[in-house]
Short mmCIF file of C-alpha atoms and ligand atoms in Angstrom, two decimals:
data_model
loop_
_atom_site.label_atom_id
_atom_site.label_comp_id
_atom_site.label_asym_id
_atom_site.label_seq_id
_atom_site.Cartn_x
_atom_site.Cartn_y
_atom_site.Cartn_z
CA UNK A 526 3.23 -7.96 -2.88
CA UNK A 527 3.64 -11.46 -4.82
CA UNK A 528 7.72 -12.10 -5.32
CA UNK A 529 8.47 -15.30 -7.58
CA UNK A 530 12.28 -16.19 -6.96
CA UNK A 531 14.22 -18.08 -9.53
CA UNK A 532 17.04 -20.32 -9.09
CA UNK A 533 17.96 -21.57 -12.26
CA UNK A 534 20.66 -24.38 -12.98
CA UNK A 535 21.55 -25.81 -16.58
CA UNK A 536 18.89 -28.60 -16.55
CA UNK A 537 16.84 -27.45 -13.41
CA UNK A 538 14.81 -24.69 -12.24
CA UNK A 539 13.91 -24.10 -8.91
CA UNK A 540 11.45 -21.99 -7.92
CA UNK A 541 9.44 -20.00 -4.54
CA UNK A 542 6.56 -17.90 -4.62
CA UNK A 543 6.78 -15.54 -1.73
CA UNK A 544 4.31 -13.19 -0.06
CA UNK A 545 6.44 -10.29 1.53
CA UNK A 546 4.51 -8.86 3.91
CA UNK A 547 3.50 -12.16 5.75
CA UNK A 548 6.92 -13.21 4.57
CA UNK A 549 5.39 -16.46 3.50
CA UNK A 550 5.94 -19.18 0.80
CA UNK A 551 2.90 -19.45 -1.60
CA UNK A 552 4.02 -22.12 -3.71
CA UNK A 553 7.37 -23.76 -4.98
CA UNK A 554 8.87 -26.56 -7.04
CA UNK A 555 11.27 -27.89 -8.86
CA UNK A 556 11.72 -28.57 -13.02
CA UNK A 557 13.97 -31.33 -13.18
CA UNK A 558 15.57 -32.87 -16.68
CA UNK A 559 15.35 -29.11 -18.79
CA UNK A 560 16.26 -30.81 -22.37
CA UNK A 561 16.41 -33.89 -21.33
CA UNK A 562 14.20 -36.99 -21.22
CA UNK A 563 12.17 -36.90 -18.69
CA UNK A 564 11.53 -33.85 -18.11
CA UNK A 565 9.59 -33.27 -14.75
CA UNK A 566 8.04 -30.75 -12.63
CA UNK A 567 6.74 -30.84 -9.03
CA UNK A 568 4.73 -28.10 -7.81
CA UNK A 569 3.20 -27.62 -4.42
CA UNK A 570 1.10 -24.83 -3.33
CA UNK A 571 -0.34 -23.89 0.21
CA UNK A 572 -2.88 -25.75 1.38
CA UNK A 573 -3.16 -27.35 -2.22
CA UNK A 574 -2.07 -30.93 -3.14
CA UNK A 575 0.77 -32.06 -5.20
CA UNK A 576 1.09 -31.85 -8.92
CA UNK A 577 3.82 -33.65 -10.96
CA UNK A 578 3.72 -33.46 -14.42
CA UNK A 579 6.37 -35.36 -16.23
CA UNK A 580 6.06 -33.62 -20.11
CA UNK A 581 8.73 -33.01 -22.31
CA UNK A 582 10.15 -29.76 -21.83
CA UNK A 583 13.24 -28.54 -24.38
CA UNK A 584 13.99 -24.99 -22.68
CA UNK A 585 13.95 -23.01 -19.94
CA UNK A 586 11.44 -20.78 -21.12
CA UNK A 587 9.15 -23.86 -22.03
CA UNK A 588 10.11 -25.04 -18.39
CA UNK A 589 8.37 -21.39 -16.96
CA UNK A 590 5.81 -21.69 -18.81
CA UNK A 591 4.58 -24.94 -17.25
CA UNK A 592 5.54 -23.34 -14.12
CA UNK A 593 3.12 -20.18 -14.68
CA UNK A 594 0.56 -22.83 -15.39
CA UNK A 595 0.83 -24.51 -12.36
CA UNK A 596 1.15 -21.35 -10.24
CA UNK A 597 -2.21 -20.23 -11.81
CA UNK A 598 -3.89 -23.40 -11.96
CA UNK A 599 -7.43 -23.50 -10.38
CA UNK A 600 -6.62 -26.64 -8.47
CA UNK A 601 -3.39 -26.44 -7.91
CA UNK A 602 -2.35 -22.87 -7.91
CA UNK A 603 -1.98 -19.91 -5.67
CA UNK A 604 -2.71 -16.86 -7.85
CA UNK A 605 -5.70 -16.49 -10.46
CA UNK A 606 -3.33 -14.84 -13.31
CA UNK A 607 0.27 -13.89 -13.98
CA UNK A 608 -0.34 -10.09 -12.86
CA UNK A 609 -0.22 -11.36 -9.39
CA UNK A 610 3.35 -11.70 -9.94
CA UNK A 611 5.08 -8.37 -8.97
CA UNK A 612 8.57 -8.73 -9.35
CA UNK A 613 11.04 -11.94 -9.50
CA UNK A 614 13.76 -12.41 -7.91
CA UNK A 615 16.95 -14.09 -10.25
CA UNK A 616 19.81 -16.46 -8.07
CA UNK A 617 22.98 -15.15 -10.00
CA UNK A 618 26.53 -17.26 -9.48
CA UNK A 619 28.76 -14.58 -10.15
CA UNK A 620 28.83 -10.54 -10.58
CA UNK A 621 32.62 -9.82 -10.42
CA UNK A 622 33.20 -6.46 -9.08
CA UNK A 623 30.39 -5.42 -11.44
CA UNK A 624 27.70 -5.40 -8.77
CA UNK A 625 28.14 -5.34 -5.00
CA UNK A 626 24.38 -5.47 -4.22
CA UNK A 627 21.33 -6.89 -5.69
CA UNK A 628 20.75 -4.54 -8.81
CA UNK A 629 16.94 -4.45 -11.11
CA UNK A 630 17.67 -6.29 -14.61
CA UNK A 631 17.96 -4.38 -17.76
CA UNK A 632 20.17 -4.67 -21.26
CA UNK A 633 23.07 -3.79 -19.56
CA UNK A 634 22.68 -5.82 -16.28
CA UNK A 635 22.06 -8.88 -19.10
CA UNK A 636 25.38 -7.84 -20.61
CA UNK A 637 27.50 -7.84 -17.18
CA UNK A 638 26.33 -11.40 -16.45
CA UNK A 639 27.17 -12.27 -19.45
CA UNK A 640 30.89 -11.07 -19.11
CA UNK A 641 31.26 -13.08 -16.22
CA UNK A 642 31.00 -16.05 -17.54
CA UNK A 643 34.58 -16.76 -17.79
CA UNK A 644 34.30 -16.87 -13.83
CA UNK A 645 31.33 -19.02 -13.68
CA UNK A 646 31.14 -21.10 -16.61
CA UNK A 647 28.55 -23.69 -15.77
CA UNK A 648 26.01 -21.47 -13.87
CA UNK A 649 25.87 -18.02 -15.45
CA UNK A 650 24.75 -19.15 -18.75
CA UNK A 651 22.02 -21.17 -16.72
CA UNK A 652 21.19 -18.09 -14.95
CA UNK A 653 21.18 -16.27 -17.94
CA UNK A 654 18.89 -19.05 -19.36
CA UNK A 655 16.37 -18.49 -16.34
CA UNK A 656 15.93 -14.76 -16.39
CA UNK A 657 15.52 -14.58 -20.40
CA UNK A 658 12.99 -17.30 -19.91
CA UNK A 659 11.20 -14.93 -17.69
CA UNK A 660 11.48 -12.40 -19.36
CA UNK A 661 10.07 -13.74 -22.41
CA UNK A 662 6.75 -15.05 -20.62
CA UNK A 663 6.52 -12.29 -18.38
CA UNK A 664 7.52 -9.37 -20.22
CA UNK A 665 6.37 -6.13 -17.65
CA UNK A 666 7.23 -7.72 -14.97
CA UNK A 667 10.57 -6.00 -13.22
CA UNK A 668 13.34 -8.52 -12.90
CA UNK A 669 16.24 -8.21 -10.17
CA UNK A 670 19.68 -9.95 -10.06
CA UNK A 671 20.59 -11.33 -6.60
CA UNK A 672 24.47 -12.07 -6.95
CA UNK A 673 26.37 -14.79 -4.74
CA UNK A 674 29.26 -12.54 -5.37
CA UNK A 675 28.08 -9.45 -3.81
CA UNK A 676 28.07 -9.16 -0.08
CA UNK A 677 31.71 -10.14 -0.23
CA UNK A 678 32.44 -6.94 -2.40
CA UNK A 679 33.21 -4.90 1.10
CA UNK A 680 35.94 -6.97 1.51
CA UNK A 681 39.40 -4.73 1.76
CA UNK A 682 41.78 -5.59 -0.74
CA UNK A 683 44.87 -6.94 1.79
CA UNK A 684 42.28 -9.84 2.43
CA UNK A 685 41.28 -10.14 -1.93
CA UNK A 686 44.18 -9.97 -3.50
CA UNK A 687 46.30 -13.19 -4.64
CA UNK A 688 50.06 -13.21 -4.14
CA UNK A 689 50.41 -13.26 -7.90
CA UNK A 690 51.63 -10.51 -9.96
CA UNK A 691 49.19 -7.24 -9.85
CA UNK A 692 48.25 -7.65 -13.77
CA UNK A 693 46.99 -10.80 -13.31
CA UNK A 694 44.60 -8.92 -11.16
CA UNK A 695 44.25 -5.61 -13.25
CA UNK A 696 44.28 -7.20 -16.72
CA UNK A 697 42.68 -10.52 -15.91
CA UNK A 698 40.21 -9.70 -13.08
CA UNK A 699 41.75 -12.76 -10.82
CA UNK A 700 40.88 -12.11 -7.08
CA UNK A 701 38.89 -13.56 -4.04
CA UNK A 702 35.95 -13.18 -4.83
CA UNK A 703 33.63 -15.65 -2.85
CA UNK A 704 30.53 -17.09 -2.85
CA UNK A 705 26.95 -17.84 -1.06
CA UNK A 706 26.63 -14.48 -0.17
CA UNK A 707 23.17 -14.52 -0.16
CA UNK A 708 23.21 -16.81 2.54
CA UNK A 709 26.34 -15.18 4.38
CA UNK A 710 24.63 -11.70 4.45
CA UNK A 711 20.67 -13.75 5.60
CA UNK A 712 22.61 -15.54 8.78
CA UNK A 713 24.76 -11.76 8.99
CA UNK A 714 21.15 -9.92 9.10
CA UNK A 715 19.91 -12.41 11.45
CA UNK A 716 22.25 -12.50 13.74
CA UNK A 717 22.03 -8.42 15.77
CA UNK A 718 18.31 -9.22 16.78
CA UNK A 719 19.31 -12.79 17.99
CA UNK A 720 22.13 -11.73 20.42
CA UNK A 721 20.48 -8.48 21.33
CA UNK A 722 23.07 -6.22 19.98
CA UNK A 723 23.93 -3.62 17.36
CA UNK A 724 25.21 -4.79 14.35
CA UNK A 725 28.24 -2.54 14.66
CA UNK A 726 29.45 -4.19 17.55
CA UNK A 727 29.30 -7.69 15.96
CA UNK A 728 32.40 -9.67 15.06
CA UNK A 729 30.65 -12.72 13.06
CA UNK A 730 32.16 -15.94 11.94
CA UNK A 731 29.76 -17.24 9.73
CA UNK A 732 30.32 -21.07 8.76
CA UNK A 733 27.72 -22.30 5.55
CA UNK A 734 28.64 -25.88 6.01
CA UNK A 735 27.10 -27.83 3.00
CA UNK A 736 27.74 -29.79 -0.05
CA UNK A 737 29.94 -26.84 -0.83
CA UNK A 738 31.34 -24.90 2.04
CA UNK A 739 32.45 -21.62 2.79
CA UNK A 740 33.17 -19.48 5.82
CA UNK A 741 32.84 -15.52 5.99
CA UNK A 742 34.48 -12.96 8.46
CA UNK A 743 31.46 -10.05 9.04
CA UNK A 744 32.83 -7.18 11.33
CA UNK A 745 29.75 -4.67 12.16
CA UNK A 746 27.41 -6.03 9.37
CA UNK A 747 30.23 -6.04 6.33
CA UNK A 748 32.46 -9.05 4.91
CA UNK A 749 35.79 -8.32 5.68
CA UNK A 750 36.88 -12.31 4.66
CA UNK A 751 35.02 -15.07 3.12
CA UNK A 752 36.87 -18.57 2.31
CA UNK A 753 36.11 -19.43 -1.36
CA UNK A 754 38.30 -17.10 -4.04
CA UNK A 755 37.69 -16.21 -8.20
CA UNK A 756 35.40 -19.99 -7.73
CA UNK A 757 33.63 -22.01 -5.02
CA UNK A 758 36.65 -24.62 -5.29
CA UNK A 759 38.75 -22.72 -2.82
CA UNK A 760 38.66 -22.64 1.15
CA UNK A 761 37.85 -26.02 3.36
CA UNK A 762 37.98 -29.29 2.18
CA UNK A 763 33.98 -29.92 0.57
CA UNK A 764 31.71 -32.79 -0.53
CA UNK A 765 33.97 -33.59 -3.75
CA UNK A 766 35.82 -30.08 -3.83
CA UNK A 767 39.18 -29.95 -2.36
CA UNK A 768 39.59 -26.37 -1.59
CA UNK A 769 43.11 -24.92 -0.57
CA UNK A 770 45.47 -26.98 -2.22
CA UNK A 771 49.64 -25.49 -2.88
CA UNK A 772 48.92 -24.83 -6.31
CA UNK A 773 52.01 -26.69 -7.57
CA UNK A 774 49.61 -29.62 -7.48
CA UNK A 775 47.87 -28.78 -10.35
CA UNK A 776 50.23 -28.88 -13.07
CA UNK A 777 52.06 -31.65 -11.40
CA UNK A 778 49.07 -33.99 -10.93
CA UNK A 779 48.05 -32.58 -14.87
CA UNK A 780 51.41 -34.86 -16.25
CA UNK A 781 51.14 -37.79 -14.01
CA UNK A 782 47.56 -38.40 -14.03
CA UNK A 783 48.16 -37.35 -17.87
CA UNK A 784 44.67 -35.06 -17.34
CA UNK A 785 44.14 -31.71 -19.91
CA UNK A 786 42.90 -28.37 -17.68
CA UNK A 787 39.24 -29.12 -18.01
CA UNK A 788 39.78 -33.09 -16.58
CA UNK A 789 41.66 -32.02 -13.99
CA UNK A 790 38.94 -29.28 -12.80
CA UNK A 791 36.56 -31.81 -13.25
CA UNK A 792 38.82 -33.97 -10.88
CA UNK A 793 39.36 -31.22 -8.13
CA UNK A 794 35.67 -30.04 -7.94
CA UNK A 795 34.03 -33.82 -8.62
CA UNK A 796 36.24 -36.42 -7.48
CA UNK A 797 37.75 -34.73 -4.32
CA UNK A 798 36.92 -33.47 -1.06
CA UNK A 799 35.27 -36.09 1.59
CA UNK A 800 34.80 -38.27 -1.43
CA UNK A 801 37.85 -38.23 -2.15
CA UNK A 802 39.38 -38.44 0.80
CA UNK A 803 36.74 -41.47 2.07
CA UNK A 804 35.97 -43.10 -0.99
CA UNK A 805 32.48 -43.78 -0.12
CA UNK A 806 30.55 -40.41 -0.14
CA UNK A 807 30.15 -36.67 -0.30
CA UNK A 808 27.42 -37.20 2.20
CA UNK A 809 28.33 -36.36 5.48
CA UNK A 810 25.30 -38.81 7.30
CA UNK A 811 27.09 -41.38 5.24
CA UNK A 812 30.25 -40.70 7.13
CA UNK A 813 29.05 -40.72 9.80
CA UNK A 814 27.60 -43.50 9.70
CA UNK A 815 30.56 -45.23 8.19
CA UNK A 816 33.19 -44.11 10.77
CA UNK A 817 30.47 -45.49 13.55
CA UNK A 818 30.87 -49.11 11.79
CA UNK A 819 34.81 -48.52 11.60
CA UNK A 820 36.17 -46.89 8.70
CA UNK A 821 38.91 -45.15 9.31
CA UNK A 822 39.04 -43.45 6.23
CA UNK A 823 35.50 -42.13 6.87
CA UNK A 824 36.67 -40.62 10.39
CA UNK A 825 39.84 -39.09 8.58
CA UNK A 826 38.03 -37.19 5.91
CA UNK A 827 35.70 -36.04 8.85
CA UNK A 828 38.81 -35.14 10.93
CA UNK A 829 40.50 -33.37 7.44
CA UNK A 830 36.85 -31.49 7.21
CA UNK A 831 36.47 -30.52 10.95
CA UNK A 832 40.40 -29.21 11.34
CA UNK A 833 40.32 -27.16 7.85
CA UNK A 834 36.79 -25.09 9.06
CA UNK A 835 38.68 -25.07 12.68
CA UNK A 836 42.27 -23.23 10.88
CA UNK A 837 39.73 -21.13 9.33
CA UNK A 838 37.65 -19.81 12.33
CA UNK A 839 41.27 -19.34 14.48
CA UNK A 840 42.26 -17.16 11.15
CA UNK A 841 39.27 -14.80 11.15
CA UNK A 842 38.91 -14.29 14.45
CA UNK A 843 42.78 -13.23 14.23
CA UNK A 844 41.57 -11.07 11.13
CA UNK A 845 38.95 -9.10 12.84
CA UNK A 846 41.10 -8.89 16.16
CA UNK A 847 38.31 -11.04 18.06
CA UNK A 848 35.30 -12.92 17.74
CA UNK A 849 31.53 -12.55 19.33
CA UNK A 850 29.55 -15.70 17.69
CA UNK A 851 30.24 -18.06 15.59
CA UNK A 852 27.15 -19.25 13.69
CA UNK A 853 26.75 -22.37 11.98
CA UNK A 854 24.38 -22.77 9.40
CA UNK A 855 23.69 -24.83 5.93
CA UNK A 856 23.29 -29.03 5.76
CA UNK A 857 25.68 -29.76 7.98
CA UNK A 858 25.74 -26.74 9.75
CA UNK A 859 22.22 -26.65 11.20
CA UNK A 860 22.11 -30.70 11.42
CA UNK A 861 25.29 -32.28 12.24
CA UNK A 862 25.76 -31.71 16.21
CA UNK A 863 28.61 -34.09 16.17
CA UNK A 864 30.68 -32.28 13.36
CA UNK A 865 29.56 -28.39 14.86
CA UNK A 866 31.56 -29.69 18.08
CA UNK A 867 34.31 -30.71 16.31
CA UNK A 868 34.92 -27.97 14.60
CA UNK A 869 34.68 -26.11 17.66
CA UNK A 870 36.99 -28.56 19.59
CA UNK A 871 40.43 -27.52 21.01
CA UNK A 872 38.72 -23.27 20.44
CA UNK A 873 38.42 -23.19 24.26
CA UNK A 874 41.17 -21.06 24.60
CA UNK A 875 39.27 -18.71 22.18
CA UNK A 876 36.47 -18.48 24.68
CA UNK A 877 34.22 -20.86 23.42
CA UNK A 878 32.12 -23.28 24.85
CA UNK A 879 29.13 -25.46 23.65
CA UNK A 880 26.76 -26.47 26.07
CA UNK A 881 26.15 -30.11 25.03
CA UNK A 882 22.40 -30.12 25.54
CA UNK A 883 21.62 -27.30 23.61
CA UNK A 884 23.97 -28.28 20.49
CA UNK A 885 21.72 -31.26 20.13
CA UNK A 886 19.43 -28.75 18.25
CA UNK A 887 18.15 -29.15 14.28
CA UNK A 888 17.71 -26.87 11.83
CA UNK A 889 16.20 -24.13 14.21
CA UNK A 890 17.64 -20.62 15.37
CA UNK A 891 19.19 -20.87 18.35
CA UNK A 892 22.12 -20.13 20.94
CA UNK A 893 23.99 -23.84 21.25
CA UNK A 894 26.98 -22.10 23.42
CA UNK A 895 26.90 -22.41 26.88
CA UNK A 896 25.63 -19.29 29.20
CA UNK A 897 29.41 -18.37 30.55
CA UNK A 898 30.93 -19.06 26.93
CA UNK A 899 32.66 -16.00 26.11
CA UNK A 900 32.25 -15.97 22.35
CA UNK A 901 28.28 -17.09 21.53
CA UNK A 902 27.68 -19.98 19.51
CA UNK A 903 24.75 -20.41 17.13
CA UNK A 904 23.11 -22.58 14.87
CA UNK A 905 20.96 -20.53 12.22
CA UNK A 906 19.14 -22.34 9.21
CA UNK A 907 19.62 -20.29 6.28
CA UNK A 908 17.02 -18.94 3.94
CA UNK A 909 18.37 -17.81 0.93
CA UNK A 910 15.20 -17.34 -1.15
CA UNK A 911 13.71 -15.06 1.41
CA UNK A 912 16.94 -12.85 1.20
CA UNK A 913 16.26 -12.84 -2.55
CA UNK A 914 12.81 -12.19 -1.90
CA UNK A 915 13.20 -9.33 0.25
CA UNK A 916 16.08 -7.57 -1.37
CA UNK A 917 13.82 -8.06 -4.62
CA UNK A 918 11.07 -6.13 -2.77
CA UNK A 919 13.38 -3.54 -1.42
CA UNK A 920 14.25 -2.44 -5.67
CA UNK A 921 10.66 -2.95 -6.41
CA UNK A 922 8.61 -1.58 -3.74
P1 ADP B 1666 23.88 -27.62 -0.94
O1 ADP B 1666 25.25 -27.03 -0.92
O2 ADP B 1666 23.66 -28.61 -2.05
O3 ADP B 1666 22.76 -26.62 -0.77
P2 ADP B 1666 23.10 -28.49 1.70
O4 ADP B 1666 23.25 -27.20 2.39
O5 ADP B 1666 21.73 -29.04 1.50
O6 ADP B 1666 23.90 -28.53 0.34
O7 ADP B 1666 23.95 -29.58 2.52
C1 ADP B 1666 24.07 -30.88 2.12
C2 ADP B 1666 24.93 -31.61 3.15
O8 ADP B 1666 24.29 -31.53 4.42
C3 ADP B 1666 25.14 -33.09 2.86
O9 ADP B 1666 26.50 -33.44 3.02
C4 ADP B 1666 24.32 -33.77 3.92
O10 ADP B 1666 24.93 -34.95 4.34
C5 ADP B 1666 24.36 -32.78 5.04
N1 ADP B 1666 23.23 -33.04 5.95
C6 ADP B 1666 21.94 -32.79 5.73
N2 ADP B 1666 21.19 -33.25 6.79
C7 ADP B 1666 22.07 -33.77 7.67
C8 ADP B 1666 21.96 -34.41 8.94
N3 ADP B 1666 20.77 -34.59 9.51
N4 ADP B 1666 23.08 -34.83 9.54
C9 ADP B 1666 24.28 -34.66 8.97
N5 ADP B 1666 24.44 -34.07 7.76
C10 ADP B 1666 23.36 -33.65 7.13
#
């Protein structure tokens, strides 16, 4: 069975054809500049060369088309027709509570992602975008909603709820949410067959270390805690994000920086974070690199980064009553070896220990603890369009 998933952005869609079974990737690529000038795509397919093909393209559903074409072409495609397509996956920002797991697309599943805009203003309508455009060029094929939303919907409501008044929750939905759920609940489903255990006996601190960031508390194979809230601007300190601030900030920042609401959320999810913080980038090998030639105010926005995913590991392992791995994963998770030990610096008394050697490890599964560590350690590259893949083949099997 032939899965296509879809990750659609305002101007972009990104795209993976998958063969579950083999659990292999077919084909992918990238449209770049949707309604733009300069529209591009770049398609490559196993064992095929690469095809670019820099055309205008004014929609999303003009964008698919060229991506059908290429997935079907004779030299540079995969399948001989469109048929060979038996399901697609969608990458959906936010669900609410509507949905806590993936869930096959009809009217009304188009209607409930449509009401959640007001969460997820910039990528729901580009979701929304993506799925009508398949829908349109691929009319009987079934359709399925993967939410970043929904693993975190087993979270208990002690750990949800904001310490604002209860309407603001009942009347105007505002909770914790959280985000990259997807990729929480791939490292989560990884993680039993790696140690050797039963998920049910698993206390997991998950840390998806990126350009944004998040961390998740998974006790026996369920999020109990996750670090971003109602948007992906709270939790640690990210790229250009600031997560956790007091909130007092915000309206006081609003008069002196003389900012309206949607400057200063461009300022707190743009302009913030380890850009911020270091004025030179939201890249952390720029940083690094930086604080090796002496900046000081590249080391402090690493040290700002490190301590706030370190407060955030001590506070789920105090939320679950223990911890037995702590798995890094993401960018900077699977890559950075320097900034995995730091965050793990000074968590000795917490029973861990990385083995120095084996934390020298990129972007490949593996234990980076060492042997007598009491709590496990691991670095896990994530795979979110398999997870969409497979949960898309689980509704449409
Ligand atoms: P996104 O949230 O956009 O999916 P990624 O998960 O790709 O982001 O993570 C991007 C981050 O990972 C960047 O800050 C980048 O610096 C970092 N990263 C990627 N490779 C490395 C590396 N080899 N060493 C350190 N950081 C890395």
């Amino acid at each position: 069975m032939n899965i296509l998933v879809i990750n659609a952005g305002s101007s972009s869609l990104k795209y993976q054809l998958f063969e579950i079974g083999k659990e292999e990737v077919l084909a992918k690529g990238l449209v770049e500049r949707i309604g733009i000038e300069g529209s591009k795509l770049t398609h490559t397919a196993k064992g095929k060369e690469k095809l670019e093909i820099t055309e205008p393209m004014s929609d999303h559903k003009q964008a698919m088309g060229y991506v059908l074409r290429a997935l079907t072409d004779k030299q540079y495609g995969i399948i001989k027709d469109m048929d060979e397509i038996n399901a697609v996956g969608h990458r959906v920002l936010h669900a609410a509570e509507k949905f806590s797991d993936s869930v096959v697309i009809n009217d009304a599943v188009m209607d409930a992602i449509r009401d959640c805009i007001k969460f997820g203003p910039l990528h729901n309508p580009a979701n929304l975008m993506g799925i009508e455009a398949c829908r349109a060029t691929m009319p009987n094929t079934p359709m399925v909603a993967v939410f970043d939303t929904a693993f975190h919907q087993t979270m208990p409501k002690k750990a949800y709820l904001y310490g604002l008044s209860y309407d603001a929750y009942k009347e105007h939905g505002i909770r914790r949410y959280g985000f990259h759920g997807t990729s929480h609940k791939y490292v989560a489903s990884r993680m039993p067959a790696l140690m050797g255990k039963d998920k049910k006996d698993l206390k997991l601190i998950i840390c998806h270390l990126g350009n944004g960031s998040s961390l998740s508390a998974v006790d026996g194979g369920k999020c109990v805690d996750t670090s971003m809230g109602l948007t992906p601007l709270a939790g640690v300190v990210m790229g250009t994000r600031c997560g956790d601030i007091d909130p007092a900030i915000v309206p006081h920042l609003m008069k002196e920086m003389k900012l309206d609401s949607d400057q200063m959320s461009d300022y707190m999810n743009k302009k913030c974070g380890v850009l911020g913080l270091s004025g030179i980038s939201s890249d952390f090998r720029d940083l690094s690199k930086a604080a090796a030639e002496g900046s000081e105010r590249a080391e402090m926005a690493l040290e700002v980064f490190a301590y706030s995913v370190k407060k955030y590991i001590g506070a789920y392992a105090a939320a679950m009553g223990g911890v037995n791995a702590i798995v890094f994963t993401a960018g900077i998770g699977e890559n950075d070896s320097n900034m995995r030990a730091r965050c793990c610096e000074g968590l000795e008394f917490l029973g861990v220990k990385l083995d120095g050697e084996l934390n020298k490890i990129r972007g490949k599964e593996q234990r980076i603890s060492a042997p007598d560590s009491r709590v496990e350690v691991w670095c896990v590259p994530t795979n979110e369009e398999l997870m969409i893949a497979m949960d898309t083949y689980e509704l449409c099997k």
